Structure formats: structure tokens, C-alpha cells
XYZ file of N, CA and C in Angstrom:
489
model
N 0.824 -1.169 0.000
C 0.000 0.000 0.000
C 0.883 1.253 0.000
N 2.024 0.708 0.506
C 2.388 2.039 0.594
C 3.575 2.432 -0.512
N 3.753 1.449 -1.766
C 4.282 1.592 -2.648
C 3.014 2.311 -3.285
N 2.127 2.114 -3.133
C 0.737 2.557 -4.004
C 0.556 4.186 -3.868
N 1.140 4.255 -2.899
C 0.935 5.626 -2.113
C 2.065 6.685 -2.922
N 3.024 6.056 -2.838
C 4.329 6.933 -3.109
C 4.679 6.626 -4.508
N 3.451 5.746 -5.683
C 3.233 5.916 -7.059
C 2.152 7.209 -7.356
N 1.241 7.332 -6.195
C 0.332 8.318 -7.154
C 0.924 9.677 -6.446
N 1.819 9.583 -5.623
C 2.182 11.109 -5.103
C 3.393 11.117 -6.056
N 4.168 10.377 -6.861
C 4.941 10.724 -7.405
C 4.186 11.678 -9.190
N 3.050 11.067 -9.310
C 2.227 10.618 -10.267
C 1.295 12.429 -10.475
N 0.994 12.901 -9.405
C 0.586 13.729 -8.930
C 2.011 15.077 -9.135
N 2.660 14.493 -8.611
C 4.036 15.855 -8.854
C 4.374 15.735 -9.858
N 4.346 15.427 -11.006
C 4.273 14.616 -12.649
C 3.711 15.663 -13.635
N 2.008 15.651 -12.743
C 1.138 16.305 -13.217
C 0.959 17.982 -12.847
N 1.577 18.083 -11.716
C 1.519 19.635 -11.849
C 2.323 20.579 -12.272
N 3.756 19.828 -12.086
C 4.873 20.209 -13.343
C 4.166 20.517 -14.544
N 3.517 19.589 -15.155
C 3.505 19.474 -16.395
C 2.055 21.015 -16.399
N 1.025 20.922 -15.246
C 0.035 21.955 -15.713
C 1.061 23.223 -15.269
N 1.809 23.263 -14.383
C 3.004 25.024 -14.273
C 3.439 25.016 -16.065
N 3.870 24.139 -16.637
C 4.663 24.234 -17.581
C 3.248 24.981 -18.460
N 2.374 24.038 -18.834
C 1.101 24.403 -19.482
C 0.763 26.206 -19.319
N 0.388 26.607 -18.375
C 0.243 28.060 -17.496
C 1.027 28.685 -18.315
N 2.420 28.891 -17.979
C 3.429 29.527 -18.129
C 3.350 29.322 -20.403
N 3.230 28.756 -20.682
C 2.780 28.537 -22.218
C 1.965 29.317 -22.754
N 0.804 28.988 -22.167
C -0.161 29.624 -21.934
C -0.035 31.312 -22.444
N 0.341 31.729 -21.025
C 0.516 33.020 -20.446
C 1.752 33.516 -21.683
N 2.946 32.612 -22.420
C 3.961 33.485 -23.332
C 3.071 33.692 -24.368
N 1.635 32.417 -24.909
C 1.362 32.432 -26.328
C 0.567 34.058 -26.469
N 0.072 34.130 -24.526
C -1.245 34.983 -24.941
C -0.422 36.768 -24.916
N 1.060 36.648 -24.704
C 2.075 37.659 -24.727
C 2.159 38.143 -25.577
N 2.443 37.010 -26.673
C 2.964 36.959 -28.233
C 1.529 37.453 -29.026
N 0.475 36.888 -28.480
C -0.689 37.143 -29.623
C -0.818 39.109 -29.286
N -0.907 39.244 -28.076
C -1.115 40.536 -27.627
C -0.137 41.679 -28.438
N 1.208 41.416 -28.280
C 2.045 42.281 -28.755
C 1.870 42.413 -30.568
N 1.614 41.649 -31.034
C 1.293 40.751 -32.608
C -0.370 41.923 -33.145
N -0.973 41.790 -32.041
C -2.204 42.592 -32.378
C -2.124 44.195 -32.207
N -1.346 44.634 -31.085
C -0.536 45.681 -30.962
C 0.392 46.700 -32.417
N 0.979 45.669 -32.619
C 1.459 46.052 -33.903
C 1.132 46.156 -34.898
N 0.212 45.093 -35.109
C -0.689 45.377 -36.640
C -1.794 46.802 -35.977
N -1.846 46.968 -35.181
C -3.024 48.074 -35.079
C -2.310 49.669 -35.448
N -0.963 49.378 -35.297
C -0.121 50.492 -35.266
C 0.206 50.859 -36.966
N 0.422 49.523 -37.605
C 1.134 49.511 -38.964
C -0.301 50.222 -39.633
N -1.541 50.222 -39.038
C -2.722 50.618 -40.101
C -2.073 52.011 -40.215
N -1.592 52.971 -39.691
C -1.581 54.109 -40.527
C -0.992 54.524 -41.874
N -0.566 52.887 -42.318
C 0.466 53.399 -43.632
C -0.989 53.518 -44.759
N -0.427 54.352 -45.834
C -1.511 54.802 -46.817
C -1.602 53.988 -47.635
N -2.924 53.749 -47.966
C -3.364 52.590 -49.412
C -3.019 53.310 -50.691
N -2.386 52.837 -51.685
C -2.253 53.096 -52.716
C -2.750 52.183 -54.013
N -2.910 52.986 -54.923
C -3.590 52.183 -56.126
C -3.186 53.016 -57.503
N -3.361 52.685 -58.436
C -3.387 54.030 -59.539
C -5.224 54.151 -60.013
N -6.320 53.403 -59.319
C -7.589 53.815 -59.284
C -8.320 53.333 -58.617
N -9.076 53.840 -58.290
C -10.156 53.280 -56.792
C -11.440 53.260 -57.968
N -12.449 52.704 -57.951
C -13.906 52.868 -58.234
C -14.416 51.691 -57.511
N -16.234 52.611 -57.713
C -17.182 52.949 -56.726
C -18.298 52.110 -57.597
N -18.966 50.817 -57.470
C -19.571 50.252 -58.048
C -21.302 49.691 -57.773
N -21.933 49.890 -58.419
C -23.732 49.936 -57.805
C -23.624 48.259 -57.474
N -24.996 48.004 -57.209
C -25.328 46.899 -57.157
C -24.992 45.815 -58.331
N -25.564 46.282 -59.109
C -25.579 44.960 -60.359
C -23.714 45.297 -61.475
N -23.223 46.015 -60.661
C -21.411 46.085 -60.905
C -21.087 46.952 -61.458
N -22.297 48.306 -62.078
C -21.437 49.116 -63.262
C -20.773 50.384 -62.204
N -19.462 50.493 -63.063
C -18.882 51.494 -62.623
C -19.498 52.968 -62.411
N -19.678 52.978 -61.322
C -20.739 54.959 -60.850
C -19.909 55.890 -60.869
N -18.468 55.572 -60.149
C -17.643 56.720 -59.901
C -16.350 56.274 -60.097
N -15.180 57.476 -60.235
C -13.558 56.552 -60.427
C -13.132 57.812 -60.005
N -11.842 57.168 -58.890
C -10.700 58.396 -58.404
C -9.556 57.928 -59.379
N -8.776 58.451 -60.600
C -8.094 58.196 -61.148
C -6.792 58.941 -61.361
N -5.941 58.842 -62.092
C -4.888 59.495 -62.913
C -5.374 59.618 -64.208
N -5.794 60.335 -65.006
C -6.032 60.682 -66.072
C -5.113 61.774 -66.866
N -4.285 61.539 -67.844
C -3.174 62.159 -68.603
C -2.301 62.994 -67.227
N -1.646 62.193 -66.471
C -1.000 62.796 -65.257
C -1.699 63.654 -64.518
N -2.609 63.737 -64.273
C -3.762 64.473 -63.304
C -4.383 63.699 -62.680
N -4.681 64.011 -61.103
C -6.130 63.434 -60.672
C -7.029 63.790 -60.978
N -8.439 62.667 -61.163
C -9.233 63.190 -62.318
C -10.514 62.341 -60.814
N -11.411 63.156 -60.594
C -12.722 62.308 -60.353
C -14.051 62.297 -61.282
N -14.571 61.010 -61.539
C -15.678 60.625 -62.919
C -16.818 60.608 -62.435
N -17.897 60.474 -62.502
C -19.227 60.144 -61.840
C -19.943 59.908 -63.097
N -20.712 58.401 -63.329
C -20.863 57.958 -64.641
C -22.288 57.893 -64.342
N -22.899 57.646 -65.039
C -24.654 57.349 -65.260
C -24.202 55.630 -65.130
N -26.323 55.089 -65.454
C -25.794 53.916 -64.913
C -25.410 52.917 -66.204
N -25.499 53.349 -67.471
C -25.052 52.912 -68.892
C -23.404 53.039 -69.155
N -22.864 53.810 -68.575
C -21.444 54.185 -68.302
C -20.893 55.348 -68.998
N -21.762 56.029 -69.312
C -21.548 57.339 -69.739
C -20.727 58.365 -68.759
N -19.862 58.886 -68.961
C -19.267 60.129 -68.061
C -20.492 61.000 -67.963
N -20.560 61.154 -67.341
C -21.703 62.518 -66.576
C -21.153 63.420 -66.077
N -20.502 63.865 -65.090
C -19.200 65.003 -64.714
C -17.833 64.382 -64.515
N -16.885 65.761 -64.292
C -15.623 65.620 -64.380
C -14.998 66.200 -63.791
N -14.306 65.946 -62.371
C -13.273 66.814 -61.803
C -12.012 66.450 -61.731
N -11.137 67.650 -62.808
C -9.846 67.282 -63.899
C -9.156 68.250 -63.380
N -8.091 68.075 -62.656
C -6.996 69.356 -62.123
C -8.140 70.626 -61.112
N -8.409 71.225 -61.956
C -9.049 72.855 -61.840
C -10.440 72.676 -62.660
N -10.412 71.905 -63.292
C -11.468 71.961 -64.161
C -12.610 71.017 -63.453
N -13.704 71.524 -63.529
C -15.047 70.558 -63.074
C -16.124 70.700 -64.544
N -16.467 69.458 -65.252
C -17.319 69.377 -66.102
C -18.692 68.988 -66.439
N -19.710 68.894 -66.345
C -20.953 68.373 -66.490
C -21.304 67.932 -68.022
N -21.599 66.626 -68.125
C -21.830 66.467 -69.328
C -23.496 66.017 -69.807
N -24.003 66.215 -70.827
C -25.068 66.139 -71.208
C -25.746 64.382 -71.170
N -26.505 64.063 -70.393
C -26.886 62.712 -70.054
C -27.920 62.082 -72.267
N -28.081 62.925 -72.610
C -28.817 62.893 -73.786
C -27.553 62.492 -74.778
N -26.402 63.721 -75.025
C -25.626 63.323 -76.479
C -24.091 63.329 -75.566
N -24.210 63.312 -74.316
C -22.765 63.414 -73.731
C -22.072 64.350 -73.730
N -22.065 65.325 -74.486
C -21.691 66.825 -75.159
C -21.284 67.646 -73.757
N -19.999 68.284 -73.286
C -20.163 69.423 -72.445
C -21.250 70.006 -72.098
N -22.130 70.260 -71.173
C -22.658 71.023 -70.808
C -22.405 72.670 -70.044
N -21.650 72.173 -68.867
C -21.226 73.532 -67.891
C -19.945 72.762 -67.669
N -19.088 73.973 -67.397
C -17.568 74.031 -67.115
C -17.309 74.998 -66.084
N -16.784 74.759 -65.135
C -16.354 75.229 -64.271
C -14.638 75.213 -63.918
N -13.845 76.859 -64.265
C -12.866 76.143 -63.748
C -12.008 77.765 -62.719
N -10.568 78.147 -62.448
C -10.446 79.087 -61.973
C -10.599 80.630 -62.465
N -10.704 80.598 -63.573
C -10.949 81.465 -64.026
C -12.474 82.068 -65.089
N -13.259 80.507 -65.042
C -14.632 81.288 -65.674
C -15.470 79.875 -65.927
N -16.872 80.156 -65.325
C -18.229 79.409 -65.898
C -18.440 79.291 -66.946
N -18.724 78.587 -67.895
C -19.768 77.986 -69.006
C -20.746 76.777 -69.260
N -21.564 77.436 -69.668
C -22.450 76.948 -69.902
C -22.993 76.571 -71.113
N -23.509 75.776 -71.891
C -23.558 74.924 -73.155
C -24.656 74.389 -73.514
N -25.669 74.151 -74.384
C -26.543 73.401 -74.815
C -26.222 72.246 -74.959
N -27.110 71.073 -74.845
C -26.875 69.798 -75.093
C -25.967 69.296 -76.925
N -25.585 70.563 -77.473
C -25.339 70.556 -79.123
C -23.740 70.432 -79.196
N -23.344 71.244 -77.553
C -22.411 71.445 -78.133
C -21.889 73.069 -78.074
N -23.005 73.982 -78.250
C -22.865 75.145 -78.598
C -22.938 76.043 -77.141
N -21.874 77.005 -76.888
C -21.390 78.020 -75.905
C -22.533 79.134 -75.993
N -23.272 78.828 -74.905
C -24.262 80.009 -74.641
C -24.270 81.011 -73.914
N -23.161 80.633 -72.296
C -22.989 81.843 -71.645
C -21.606 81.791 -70.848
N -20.978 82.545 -70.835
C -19.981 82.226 -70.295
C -19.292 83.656 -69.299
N -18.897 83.301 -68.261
C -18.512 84.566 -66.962
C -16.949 84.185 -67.152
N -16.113 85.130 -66.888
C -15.206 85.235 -66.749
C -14.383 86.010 -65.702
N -13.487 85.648 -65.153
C -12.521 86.949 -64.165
C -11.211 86.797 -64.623
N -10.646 88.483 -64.733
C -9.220 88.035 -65.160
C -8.462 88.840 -63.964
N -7.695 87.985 -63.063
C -6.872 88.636 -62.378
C -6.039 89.675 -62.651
N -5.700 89.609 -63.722
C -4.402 90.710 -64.110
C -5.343 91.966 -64.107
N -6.147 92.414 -64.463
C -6.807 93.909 -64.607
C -8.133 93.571 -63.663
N -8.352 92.369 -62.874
C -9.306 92.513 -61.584
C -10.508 93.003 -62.288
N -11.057 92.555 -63.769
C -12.434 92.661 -64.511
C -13.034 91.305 -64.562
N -14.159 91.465 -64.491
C -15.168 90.075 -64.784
C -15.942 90.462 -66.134
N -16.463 89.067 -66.858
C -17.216 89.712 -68.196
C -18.269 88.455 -68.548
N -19.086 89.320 -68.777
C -20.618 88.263 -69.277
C -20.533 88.164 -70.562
N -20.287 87.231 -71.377
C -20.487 87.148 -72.357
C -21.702 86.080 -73.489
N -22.318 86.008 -73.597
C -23.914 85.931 -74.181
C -23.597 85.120 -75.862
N -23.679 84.138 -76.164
C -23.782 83.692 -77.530
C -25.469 83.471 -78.341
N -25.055 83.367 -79.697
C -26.491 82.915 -79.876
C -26.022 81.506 -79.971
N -27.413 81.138 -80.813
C -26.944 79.475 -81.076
C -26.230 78.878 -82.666
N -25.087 80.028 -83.183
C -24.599 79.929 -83.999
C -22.777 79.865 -83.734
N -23.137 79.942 -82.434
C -21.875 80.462 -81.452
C -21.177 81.864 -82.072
N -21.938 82.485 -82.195
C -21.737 83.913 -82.522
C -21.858 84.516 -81.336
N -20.923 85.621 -81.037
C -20.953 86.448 -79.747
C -22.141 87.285 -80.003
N -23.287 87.540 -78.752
C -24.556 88.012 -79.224
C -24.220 89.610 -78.383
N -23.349 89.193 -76.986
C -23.142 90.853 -76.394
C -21.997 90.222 -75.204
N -21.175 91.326 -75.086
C -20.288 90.575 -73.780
C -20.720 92.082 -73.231
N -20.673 91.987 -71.908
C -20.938 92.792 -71.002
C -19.491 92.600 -70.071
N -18.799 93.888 -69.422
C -18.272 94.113 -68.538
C -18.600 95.348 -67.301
N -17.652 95.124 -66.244
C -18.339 95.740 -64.891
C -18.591 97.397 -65.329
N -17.695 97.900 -66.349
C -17.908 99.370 -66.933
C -19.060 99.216 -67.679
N -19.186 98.636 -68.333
C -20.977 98.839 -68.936
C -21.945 98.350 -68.508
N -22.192 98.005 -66.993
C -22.952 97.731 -66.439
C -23.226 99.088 -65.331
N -21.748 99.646 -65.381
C -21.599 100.859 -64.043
C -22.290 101.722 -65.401
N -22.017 102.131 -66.437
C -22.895 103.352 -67.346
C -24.687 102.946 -67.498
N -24.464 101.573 -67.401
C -25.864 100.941 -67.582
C -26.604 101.271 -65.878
N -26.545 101.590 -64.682
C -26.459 102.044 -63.759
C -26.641 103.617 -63.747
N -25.919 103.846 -64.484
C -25.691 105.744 -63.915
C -27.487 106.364 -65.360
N -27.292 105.176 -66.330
C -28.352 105.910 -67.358
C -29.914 105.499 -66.957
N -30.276 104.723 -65.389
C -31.267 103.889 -64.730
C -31.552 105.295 -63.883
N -30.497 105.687 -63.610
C -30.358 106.778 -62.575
C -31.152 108.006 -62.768
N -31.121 108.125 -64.362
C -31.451 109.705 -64.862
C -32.619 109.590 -65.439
């Protein structure tokens, strides 16, 4: 019996070695996973790169694209046939005609236009920094200049309201 005794107490100190060892395992794996998750949370600030991102509906057609277009960033916003619909190109922002695709309005730093679905320049604003003038200029639909207006003939057009 008492060999029986001093088999399971040996049997017993066997086993708790082996669960300290377990613990201590344990406790390095859950070190390693910790520091491991630590770091990847840190590495997220590096930047995603691509040479184009797009933005896709349900049934897959392309809606929108952040691109490089002829060395420019260019943003697209397409209809759902894949037509370009607007355009923001450097400085330039474009609207295009959902009917023949044609320019519509242009927007860029130095002047608005505006366009018929044809094609044809109907109104267009302008500012020119160098002489600090703005100018309305008016087409028909032959793209013939019909009247350009500036801030001086609007100030005489003013003073002759007056009298």
C-alpha cells in the first residue's frame, strides 16, 4: 500500500509540473498574440495606394472613379449605362449632357460655361486677375458672340437707370 501511495504522489508531482509548464505557455502564447495585435493596429496608418479606386452599384457598373487621367487626378461620376456625366480634372469641373454626352457647364479658376446639349457656348462669366475685370459674355446658337458685357458697362448701364 504504501508503494501505491508513493506511485500516485509521485504521479501527482508529474502532473503539476507538467500543468506550471502548461500556465506559463499559456501566459507566453497569450504575450505573443497581444504584442502581434498591438502592432498590426499600429502599422494601419500606412496609406493605401492604387493608380484607381472605383465605386460600383449593385448589379457592378462602374458609378464613380478616383483616377490618374493624362498625369492628373481626375474624379468621374458615370450614369448607370457608363456614360461620363461630370468631371473633376486638375481645376477643371465638367458636367456632361446625359442625352448626347456633349459638355454642358464648365467650371474652372478662371470662368463658368455653360452649353446646350449641341455642343454650342451660350454663356460664359469670366474673371481676369491681371486687370481685376469680370465679363458676361452671351452667344447665340450659332456660337456667334450676341453681347459681352463688362463691370464698366454695367456701371454706365447704372448711372443711365439713374437719370
Amino acid at each position: 500500500m504504501y508503494c501505491e501511495h508513493e506511485m500516485l504522489e509521485k504521479r501527482v508531482r508529474r502532473l503539476e509540473s507538467q500543468n506550471r509548464l502548461l500556465k506559463w505557455l499559456g501566459i507566453v502564447l497569450f504575450a505573443v498574440a497581444m504584442i502581434g495585435t498591438a502592432r498590426a493596429q499600429t502599422g494601419g496608418n500606412s496609406p493605401i495606394s492604387s493608380q484607381k479606386f472605383e465605386l460600383r452599384d449593385s448589379v457592378g457598373h462602374v458609378r464613380a472613379e478616383l483616377a490618374i487621367l493624362n498625369g492628373a487626378p481626375a474624379l468621374r461620376f458615370f450614369d448607370s449605362s457608363g456614360r461620363v456625366q461630370s468631371l473633376l480634372d486638375g481645376h477643371v469641373f465638367t458636367i456632361f449632357s446625359a442625352k448626347t454626352g456633349d459638355n454642358v457647364a464648365s467650371y474652372d479658376k478662371d470662368s463658368i460655361e455653360f452649353d446646350d446639349d449641341r455642343g454650342h457656348e451660350l454663356l460664359e462669366l469670366t474673371a481676369q486677375e491681371k486687370d481685376q475685370m469680370g465679363k458676361i459674355r452671351l452667344n447665340d446658337y450659332k456660337n456667334g458672340i450676341y453681347t459681352i458685357t463688362t463691370p464698366k458697362d454695367l456701371e454706365k448701364l447704372g448711372q443711365s437707370a439713374g437719370q
